[in-house]
mmCIF file of C-alpha atoms in Angstrom:
data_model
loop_
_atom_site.group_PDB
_atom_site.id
_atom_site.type_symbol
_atom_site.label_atom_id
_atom_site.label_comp_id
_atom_site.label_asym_id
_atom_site.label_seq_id
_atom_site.Cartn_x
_atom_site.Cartn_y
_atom_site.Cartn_z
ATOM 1 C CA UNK A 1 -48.543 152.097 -136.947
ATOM 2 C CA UNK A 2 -46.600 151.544 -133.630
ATOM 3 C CA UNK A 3 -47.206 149.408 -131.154
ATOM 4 C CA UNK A 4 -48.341 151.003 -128.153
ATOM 5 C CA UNK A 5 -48.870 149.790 -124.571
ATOM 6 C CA UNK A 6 -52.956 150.246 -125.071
ATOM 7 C CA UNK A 7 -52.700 148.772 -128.403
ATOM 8 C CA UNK A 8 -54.203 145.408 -129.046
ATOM 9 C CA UNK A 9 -52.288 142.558 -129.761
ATOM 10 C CA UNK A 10 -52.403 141.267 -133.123
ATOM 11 C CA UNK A 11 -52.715 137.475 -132.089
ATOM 12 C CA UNK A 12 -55.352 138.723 -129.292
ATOM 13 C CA UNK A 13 -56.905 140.873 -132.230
ATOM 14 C CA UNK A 14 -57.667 137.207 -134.758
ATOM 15 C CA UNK A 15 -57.835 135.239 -132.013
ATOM 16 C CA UNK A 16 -54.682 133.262 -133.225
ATOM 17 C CA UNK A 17 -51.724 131.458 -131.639
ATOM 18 C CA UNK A 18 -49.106 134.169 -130.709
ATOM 19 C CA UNK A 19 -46.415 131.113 -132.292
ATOM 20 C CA UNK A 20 -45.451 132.219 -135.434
ATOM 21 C CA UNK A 21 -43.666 128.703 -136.200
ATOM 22 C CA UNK A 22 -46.857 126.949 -135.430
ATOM 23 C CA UNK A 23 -48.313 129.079 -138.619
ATOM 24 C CA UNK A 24 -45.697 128.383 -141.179
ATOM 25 C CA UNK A 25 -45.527 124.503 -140.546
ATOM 26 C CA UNK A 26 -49.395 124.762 -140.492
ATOM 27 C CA UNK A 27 -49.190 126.960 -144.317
ATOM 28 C CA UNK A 28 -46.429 123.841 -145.235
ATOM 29 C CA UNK A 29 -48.669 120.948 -144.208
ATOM 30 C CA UNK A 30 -51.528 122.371 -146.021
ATOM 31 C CA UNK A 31 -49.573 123.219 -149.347
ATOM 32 C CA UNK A 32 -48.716 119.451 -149.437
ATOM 33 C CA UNK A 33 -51.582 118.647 -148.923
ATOM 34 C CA UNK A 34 -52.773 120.850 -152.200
ATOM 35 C CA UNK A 35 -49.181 119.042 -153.928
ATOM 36 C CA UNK A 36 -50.356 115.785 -153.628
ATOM 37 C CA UNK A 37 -53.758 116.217 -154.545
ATOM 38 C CA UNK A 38 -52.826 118.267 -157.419
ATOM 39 C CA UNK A 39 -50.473 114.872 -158.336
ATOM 40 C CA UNK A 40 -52.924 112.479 -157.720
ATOM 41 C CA UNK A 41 -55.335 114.241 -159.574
ATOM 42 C CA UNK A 42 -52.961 115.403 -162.664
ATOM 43 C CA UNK A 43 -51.915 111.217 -162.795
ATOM 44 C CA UNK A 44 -55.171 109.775 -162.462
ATOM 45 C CA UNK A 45 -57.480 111.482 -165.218
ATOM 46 C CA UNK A 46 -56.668 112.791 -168.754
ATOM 47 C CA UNK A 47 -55.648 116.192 -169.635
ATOM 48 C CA UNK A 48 -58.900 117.341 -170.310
ATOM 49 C CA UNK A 49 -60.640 115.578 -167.667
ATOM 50 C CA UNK A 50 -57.741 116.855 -165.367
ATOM 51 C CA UNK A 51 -58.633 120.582 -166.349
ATOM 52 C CA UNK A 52 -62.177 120.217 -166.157
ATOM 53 C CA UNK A 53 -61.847 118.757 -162.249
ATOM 54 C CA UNK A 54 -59.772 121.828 -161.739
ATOM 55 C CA UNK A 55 -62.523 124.242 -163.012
ATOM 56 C CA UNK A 56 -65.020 122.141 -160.791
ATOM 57 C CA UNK A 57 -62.877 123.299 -158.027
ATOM 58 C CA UNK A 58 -62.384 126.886 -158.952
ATOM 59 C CA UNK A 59 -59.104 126.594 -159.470
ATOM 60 C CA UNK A 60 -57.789 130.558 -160.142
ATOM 61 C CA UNK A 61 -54.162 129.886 -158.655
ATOM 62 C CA UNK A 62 -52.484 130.531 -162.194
ATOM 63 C CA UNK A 63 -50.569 127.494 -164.199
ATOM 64 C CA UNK A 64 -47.504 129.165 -161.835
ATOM 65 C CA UNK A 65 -48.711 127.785 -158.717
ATOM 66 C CA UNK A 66 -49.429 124.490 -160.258
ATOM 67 C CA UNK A 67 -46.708 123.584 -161.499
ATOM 68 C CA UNK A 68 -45.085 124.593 -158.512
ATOM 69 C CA UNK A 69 -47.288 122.031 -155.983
ATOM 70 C CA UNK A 70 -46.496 119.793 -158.818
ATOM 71 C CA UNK A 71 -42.515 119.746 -158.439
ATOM 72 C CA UNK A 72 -42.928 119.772 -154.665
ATOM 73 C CA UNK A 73 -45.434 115.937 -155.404
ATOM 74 C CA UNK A 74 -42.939 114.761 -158.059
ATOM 75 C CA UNK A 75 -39.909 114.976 -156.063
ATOM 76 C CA UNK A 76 -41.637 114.208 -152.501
ATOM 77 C CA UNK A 77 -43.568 111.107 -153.468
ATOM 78 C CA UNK A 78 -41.935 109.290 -150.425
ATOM 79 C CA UNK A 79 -43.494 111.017 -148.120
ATOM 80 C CA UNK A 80 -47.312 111.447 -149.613
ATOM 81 C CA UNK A 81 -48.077 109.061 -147.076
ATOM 82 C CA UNK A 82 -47.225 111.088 -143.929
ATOM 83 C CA UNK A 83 -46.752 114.206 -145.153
ATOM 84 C CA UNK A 84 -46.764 115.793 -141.289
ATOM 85 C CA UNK A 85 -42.878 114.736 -141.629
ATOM 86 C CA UNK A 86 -42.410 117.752 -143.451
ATOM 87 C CA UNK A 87 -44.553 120.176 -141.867
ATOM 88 C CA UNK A 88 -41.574 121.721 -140.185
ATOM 89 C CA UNK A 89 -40.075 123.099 -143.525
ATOM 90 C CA UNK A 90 -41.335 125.905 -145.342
ATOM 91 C CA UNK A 91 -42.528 125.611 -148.645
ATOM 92 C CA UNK A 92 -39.243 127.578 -150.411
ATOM 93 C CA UNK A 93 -37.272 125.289 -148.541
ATOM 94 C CA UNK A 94 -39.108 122.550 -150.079
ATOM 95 C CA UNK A 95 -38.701 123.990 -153.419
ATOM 96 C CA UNK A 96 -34.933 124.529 -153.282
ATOM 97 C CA UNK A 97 -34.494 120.962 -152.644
ATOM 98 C CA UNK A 98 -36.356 120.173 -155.857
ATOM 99 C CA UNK A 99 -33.268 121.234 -157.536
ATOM 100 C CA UNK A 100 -30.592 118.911 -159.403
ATOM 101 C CA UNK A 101 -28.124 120.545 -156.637
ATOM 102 C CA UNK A 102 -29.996 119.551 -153.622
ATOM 103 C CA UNK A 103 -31.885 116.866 -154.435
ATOM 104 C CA UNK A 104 -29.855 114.297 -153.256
ATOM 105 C CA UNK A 105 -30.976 115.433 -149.917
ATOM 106 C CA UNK A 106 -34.737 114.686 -149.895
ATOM 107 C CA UNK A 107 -33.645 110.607 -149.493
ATOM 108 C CA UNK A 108 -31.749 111.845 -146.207
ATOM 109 C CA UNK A 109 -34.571 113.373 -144.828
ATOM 110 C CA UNK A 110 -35.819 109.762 -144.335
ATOM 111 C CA UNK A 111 -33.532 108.734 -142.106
ATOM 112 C CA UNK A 112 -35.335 110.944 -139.332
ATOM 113 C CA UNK A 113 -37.791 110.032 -137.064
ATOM 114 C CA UNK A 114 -41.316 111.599 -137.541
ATOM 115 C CA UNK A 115 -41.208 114.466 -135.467
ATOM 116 C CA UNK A 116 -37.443 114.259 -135.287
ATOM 117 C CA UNK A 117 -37.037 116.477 -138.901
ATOM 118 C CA UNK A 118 -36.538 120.243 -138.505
ATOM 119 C CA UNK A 119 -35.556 122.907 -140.786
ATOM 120 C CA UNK A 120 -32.557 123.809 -139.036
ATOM 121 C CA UNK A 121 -31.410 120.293 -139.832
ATOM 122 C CA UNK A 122 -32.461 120.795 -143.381
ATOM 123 C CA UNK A 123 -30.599 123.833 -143.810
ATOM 124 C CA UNK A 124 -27.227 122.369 -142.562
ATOM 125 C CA UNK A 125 -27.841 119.366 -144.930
ATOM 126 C CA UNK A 126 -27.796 121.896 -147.752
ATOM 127 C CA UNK A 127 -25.005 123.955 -146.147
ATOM 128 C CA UNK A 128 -23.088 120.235 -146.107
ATOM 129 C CA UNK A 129 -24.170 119.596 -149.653
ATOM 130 C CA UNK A 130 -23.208 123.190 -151.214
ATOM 131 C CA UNK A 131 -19.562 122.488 -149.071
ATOM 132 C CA UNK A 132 -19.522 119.132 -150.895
ATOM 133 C CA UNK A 133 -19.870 120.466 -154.682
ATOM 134 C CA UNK A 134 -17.701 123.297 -153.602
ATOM 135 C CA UNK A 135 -14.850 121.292 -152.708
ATOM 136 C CA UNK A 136 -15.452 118.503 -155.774
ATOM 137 C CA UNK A 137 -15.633 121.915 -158.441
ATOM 138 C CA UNK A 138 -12.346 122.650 -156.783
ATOM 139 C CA UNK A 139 -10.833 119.173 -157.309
ATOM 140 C CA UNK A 140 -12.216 119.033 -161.004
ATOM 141 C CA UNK A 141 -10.507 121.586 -161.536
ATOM 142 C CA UNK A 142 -7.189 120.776 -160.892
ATOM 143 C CA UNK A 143 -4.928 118.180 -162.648
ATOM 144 C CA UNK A 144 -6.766 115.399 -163.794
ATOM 145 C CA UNK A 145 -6.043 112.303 -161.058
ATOM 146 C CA UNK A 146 -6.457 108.538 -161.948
ATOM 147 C CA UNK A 147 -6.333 107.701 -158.019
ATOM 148 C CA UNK A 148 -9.047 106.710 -155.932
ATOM 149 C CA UNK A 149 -9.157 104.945 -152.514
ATOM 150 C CA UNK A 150 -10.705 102.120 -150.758
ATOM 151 C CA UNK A 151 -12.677 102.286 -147.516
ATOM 152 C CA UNK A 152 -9.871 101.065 -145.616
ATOM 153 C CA UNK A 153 -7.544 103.884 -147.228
ATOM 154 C CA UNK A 154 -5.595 101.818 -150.106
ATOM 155 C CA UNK A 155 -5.046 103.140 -153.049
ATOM 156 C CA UNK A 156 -5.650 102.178 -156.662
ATOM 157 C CA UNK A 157 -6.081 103.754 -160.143
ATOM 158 C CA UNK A 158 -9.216 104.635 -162.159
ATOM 159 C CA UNK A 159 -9.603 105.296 -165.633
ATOM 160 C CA UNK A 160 -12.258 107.484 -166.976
ATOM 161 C CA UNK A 161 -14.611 105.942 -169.977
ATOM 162 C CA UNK A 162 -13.191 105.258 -173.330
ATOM 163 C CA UNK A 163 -15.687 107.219 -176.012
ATOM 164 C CA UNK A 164 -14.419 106.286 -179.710
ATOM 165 C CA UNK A 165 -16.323 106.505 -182.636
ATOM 166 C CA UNK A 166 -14.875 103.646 -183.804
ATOM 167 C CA UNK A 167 -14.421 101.569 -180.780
ATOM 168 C CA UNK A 168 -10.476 100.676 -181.613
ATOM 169 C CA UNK A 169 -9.573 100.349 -177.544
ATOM 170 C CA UNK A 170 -12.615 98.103 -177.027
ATOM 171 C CA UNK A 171 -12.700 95.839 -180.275
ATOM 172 C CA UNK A 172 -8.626 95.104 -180.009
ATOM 173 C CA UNK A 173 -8.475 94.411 -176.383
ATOM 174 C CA UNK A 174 -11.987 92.024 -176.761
ATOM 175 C CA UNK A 175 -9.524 90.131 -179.255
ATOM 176 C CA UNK A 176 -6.803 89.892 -176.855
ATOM 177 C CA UNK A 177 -9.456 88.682 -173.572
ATOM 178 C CA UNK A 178 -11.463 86.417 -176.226
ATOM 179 C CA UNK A 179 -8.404 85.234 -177.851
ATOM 180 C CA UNK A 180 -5.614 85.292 -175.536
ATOM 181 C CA UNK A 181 -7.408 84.806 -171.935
ATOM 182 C CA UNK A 182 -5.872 88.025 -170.986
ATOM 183 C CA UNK A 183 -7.130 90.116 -168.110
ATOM 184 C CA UNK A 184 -8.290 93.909 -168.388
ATOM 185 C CA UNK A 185 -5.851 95.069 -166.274
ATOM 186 C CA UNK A 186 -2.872 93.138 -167.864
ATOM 187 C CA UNK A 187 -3.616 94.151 -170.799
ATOM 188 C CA UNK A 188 -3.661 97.805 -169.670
ATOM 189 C CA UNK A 189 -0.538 97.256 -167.344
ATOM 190 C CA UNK A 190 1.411 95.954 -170.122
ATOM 191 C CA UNK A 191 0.612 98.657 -172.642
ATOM 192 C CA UNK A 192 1.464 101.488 -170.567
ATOM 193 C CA UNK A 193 4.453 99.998 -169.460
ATOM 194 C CA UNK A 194 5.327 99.901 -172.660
ATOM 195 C CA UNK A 195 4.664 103.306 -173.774
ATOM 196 C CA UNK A 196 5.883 104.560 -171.141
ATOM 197 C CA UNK A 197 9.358 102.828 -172.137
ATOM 198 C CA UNK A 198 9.367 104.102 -175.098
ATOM 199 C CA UNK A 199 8.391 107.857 -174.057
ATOM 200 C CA UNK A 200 11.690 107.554 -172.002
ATOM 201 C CA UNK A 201 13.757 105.952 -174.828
ATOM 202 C CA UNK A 202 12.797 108.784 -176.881
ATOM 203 C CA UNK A 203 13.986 111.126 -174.063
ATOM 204 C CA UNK A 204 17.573 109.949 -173.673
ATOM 205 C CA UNK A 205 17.803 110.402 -177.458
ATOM 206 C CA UNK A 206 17.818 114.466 -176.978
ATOM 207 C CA UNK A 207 21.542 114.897 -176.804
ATOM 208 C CA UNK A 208 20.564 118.784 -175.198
ATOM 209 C CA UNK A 209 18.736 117.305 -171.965
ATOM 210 C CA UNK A 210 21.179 114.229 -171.478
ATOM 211 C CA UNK A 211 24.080 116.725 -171.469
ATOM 212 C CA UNK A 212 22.603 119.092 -169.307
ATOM 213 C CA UNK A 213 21.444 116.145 -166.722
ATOM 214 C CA UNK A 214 24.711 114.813 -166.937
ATOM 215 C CA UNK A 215 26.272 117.979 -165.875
ATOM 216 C CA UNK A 216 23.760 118.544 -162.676
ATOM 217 C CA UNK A 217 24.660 115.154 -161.192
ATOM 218 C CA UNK A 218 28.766 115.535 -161.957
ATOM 219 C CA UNK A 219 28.393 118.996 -160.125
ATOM 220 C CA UNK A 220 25.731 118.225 -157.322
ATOM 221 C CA UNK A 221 28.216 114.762 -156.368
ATOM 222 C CA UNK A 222 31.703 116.302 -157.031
ATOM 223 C CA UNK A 223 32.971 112.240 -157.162
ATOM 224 C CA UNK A 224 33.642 111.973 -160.388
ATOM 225 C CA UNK A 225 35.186 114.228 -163.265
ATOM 226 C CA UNK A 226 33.159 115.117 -166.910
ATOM 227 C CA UNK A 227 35.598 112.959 -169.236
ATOM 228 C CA UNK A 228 36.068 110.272 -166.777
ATOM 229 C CA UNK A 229 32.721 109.294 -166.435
ATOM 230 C CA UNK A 230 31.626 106.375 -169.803
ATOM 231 C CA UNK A 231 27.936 106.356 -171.016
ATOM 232 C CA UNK A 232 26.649 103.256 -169.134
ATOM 233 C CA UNK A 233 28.141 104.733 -166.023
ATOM 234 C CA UNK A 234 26.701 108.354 -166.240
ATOM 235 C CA UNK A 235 23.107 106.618 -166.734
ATOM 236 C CA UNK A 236 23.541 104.894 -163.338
ATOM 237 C CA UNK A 237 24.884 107.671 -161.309
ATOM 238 C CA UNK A 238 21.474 109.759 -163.083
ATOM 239 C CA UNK A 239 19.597 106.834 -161.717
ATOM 240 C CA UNK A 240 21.172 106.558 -158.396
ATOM 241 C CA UNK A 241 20.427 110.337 -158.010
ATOM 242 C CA UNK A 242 17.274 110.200 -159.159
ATOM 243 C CA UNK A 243 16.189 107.603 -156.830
ATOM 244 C CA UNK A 244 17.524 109.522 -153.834
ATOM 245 C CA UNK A 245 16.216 112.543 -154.513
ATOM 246 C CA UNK A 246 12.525 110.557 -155.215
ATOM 247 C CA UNK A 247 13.092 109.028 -151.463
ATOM 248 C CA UNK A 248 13.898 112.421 -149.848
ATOM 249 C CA UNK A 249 11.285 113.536 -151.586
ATOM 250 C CA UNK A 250 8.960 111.130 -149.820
ATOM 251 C CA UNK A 251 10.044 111.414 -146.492
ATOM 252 C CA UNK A 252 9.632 114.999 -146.679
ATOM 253 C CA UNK A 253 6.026 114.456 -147.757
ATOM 254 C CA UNK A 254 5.509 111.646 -145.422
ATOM 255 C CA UNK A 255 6.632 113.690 -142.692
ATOM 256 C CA UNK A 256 4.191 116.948 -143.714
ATOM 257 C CA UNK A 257 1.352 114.024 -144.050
ATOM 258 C CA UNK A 258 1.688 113.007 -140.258
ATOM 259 C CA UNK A 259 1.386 116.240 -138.851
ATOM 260 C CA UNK A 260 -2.325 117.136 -139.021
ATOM 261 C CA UNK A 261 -3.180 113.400 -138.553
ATOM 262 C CA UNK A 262 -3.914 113.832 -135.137
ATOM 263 C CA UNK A 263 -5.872 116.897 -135.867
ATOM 264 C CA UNK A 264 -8.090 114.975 -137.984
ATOM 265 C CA UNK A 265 -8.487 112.115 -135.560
ATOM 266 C CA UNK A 266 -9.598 114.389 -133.049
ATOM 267 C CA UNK A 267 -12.038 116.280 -135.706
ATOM 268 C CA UNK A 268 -13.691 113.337 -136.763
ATOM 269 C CA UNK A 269 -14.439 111.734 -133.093
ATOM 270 C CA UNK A 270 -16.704 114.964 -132.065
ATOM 271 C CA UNK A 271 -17.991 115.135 -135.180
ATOM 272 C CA UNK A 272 -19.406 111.448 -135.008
ATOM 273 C CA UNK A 273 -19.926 111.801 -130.633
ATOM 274 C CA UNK A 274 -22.520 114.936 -131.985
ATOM 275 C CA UNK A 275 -23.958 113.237 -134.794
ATOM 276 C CA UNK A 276 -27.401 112.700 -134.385
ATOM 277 C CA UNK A 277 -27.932 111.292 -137.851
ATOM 278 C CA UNK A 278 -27.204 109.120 -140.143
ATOM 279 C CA UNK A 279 -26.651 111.701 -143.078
ATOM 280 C CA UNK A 280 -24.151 113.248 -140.548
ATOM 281 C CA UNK A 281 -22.205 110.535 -139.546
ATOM 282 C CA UNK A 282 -21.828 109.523 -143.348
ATOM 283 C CA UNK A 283 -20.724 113.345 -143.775
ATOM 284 C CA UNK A 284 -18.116 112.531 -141.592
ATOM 285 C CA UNK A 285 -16.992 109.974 -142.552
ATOM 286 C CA UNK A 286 -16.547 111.051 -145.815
ATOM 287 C CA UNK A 287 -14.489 113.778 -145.216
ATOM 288 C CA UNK A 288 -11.903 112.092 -143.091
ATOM 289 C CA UNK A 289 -11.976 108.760 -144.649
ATOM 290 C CA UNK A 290 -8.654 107.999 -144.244
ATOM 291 C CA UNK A 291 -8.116 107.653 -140.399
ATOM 292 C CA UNK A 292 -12.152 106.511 -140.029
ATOM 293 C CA UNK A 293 -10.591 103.314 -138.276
ATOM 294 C CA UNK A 294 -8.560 104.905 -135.926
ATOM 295 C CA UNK A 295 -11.344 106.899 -134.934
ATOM 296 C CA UNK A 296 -13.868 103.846 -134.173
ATOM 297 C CA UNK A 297 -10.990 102.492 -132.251
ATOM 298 C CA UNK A 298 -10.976 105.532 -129.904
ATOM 299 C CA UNK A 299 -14.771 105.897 -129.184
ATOM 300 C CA UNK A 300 -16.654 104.109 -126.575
ATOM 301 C CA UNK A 301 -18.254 100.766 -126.493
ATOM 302 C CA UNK A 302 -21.400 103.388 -125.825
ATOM 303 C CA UNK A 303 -20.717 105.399 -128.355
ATOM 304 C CA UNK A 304 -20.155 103.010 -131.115
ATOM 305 C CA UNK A 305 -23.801 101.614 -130.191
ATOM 306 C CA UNK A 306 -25.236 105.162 -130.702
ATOM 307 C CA UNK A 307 -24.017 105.264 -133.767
ATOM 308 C CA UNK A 308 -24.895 101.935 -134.707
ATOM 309 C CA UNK A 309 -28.275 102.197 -133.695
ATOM 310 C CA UNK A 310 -28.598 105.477 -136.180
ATOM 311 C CA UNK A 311 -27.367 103.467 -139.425
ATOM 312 C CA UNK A 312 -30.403 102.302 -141.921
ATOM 313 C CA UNK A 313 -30.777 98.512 -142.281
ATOM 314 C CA UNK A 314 -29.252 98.731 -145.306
ATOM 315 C CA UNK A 315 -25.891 99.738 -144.337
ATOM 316 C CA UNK A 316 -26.349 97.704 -140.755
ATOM 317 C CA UNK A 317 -27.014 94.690 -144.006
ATOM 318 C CA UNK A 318 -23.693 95.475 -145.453
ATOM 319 C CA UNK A 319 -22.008 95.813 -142.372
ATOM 320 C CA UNK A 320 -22.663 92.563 -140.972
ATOM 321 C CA UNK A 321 -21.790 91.272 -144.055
ATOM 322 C CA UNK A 322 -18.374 92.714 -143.902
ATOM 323 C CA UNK A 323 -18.000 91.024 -140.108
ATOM 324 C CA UNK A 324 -18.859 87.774 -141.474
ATOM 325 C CA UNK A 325 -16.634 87.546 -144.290
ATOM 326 C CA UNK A 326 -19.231 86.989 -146.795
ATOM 327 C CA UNK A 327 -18.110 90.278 -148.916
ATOM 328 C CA UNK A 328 -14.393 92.241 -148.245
ATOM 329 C CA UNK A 329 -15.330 96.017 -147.751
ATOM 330 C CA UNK A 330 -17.683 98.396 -148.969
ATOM 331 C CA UNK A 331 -18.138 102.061 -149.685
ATOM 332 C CA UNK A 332 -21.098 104.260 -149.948
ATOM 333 C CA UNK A 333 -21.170 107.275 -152.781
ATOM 334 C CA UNK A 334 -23.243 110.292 -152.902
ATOM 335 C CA UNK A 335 -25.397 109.264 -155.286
ATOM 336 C CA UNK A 336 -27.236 106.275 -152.703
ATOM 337 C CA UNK A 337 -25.269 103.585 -154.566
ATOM 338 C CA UNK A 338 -22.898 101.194 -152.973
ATOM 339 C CA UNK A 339 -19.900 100.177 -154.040
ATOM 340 C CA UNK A 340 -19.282 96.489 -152.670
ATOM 341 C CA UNK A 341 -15.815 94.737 -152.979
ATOM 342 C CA UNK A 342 -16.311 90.953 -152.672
ATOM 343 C CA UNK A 343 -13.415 88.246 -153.393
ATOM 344 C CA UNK A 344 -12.893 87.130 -156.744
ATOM 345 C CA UNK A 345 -13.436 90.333 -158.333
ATOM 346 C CA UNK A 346 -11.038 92.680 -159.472
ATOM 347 C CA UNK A 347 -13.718 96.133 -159.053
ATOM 348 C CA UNK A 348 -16.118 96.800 -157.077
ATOM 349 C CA UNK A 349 -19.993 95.681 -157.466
ATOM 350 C CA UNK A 350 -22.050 98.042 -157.609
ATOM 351 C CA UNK A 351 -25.755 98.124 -155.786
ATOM 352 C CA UNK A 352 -28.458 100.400 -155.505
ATOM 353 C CA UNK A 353 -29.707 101.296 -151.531
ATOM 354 C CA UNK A 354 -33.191 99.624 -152.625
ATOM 355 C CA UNK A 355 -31.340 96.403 -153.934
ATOM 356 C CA UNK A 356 -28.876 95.996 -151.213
ATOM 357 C CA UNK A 357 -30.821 93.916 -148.679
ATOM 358 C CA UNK A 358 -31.553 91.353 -152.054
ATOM 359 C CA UNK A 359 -28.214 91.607 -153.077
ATOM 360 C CA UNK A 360 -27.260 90.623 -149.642
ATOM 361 C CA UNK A 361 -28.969 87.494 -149.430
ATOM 362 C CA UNK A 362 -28.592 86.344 -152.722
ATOM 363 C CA UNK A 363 -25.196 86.383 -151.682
ATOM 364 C CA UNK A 364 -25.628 84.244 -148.568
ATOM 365 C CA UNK A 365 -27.437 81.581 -150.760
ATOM 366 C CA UNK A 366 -24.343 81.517 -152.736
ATOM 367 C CA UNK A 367 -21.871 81.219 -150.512
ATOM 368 C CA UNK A 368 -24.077 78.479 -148.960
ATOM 369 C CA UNK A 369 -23.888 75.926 -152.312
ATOM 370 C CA UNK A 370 -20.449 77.280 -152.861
ATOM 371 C CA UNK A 371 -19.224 75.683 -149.309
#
């Protein structure tokens, strides 16, 4: 029915707060509050004692509901001791982040004040994550890429696991560390150098492409003529060619690359001067990575102490580390692990957020006997 001017007022009507956000993050606080007792209850006594308490309580909800409050406990254990943190979130919210997709997300939320968390945040977290997958489903699709980068932008190669059922890779180049005192990464260097010789041996043998290269460089330079030009000398002028069309080549792309730079620059400094977390400002980071010191450069002595002051102590841990040369660099991935590069080691360590501020001193103690 309509509302009408002599109409009461549904609030007025119940006697209710006309607030319809005060409601729902009333309805959430109480539905945890049903989550974690379900939990405790479900973790505490048997099965049978567990369904018997529930009949004691007339529970008629339907197995449904249950195991619904259930998820929400499970995955929201952190915060079963203040549960008012997530008040502000509605309970399908709650239950999307439950998912393998999202759940990466529910350690953010911890980074907030109490009282600071609200589901608009929330929802651009997710909108963040779902950008995230999107773009790493794009890059997983394209050709497979043995490069990675270091915090500080350089570049170095990555190879993926070696599964074999019967372990050949592993078991020969054992012999050759255990044996020889080789490293890894000589080992590897050395082998694909050499393959990679031969692959190219093998494709100077192919009397069809030789002739036909041979021709495109005796056109393209117009120096020399066919019959003129001896074996040993049509190699070089191939290699000569080859190399400058590799370094105009890389000017070209070098020049492209420098273009948006500044773009990015700017991008990155209003995304971190409107950050008001730290999920955010790793966000950032993360997607402009490669001109993140620049950036710091160009913000404020204010500005870097906002940020600063929004950084959990275990990355503050880390950092200070990194200022007092006990460890190189380091680099946060999605998962909550660290990756920490320290001298004398040719990868990465990597640490788990709940280990780092252990990690960290352990570290301390030995540089201390070390020096």
């Amino acid at each position: 029915m309509p509302a009408t001017i002599t109409s009461i007022p549904y609030s007025q009507k119940h006697q209710l707060d006309p607030n319809p956000t005060a409601h729902i993050e009333i309805s959430s606080l109480e539905y945890l509050h049903v989550a974690f007792l379900l939990y405790e209850y479900k973790t505490t006594y048997s099965k049978k004692e567990y369904r018997i308490l529930l009949d004691t309580y007339g529970w008629d909800k339907g197995s449904s509901e249950e195991k619904r409050a259930l998820k929400i406990a499970e995955n929201f254990q952190d915060f079963s001791t203040c549960p008012q943190h997530l008040a502000p979130i509605p309970v399908t919210i709650l239950l999307r982040l439950c998912s393998l997709q999202y759940k990466q997300i529910i350690s953010q939320l911890q980074d907030y004040p109490i009282g600071g968390l609200t589901c608009e945040l929330v929802l651009e977290l997710i909108e963040e994550r779902k950008a995230l997958l999107k773009t790493q489903k794009q890059e997983q699709q394209k050709q497979i890429s043995i490069w990675r980068r270091t915090p500080k932008g350089d570049r170095y190669c990555q190879f993926p696991p070696q599964y074999e059922e019967d372990h050949q890779t592993g078991v020969l180049t054992q012999e050759l560390i255990d044996g020889y005192g080789l490293l890894p990464q000589q080992i590897l260097r050395e082998a694909i150098a050499d393959y990679h010789a031969r692959i190219k041996s093998q494709e100077k043998e192919q009397p069809q492409e030789e002739t036909a290269e041979s021709e495109v460089v005796v056109v393209e330079s117009g120096m020399l003529p066919q019959e003129e030009i001896s074996p040993t000398e049509r190699e070089k002028v191939i290699e000569v060619n080859s190399t400058l069309k590799q370094n105009e080549q890389t000017s070209t792309s070098n020049a492209t690359e420098r273009q948006p730079v500044g773009e990015e620059v700017s991008m990155l400094v209003e995304k971190l001067k409107s950050a008001t977390s730290y999920y955010q400002i790793r966000s950032a980071i993360y997607r402009h990575l490669a001109v993140k010191d620049e950036v710091w450069k160009q913000l404020s002595s204010e500005e870097q102490l906002k940020i600063e002051r929004l950084l959990p102590q275990e990355v503050s841990a880390l950092k200070t580390a990194r200022e007092s040369g006990l460890i190189i660099d380091y680099y946060e991935l999605e998962t909550g692990w660290f990756q920490v590069f320290i001298v004398g080691e040719n990868k990465p360590v990597s640490v788990s957020k709940s280990n780092v501020i252990t990690w960290v001193q352990e570290q301390q103690k030995l540089n201390c006997v070390t020096t």
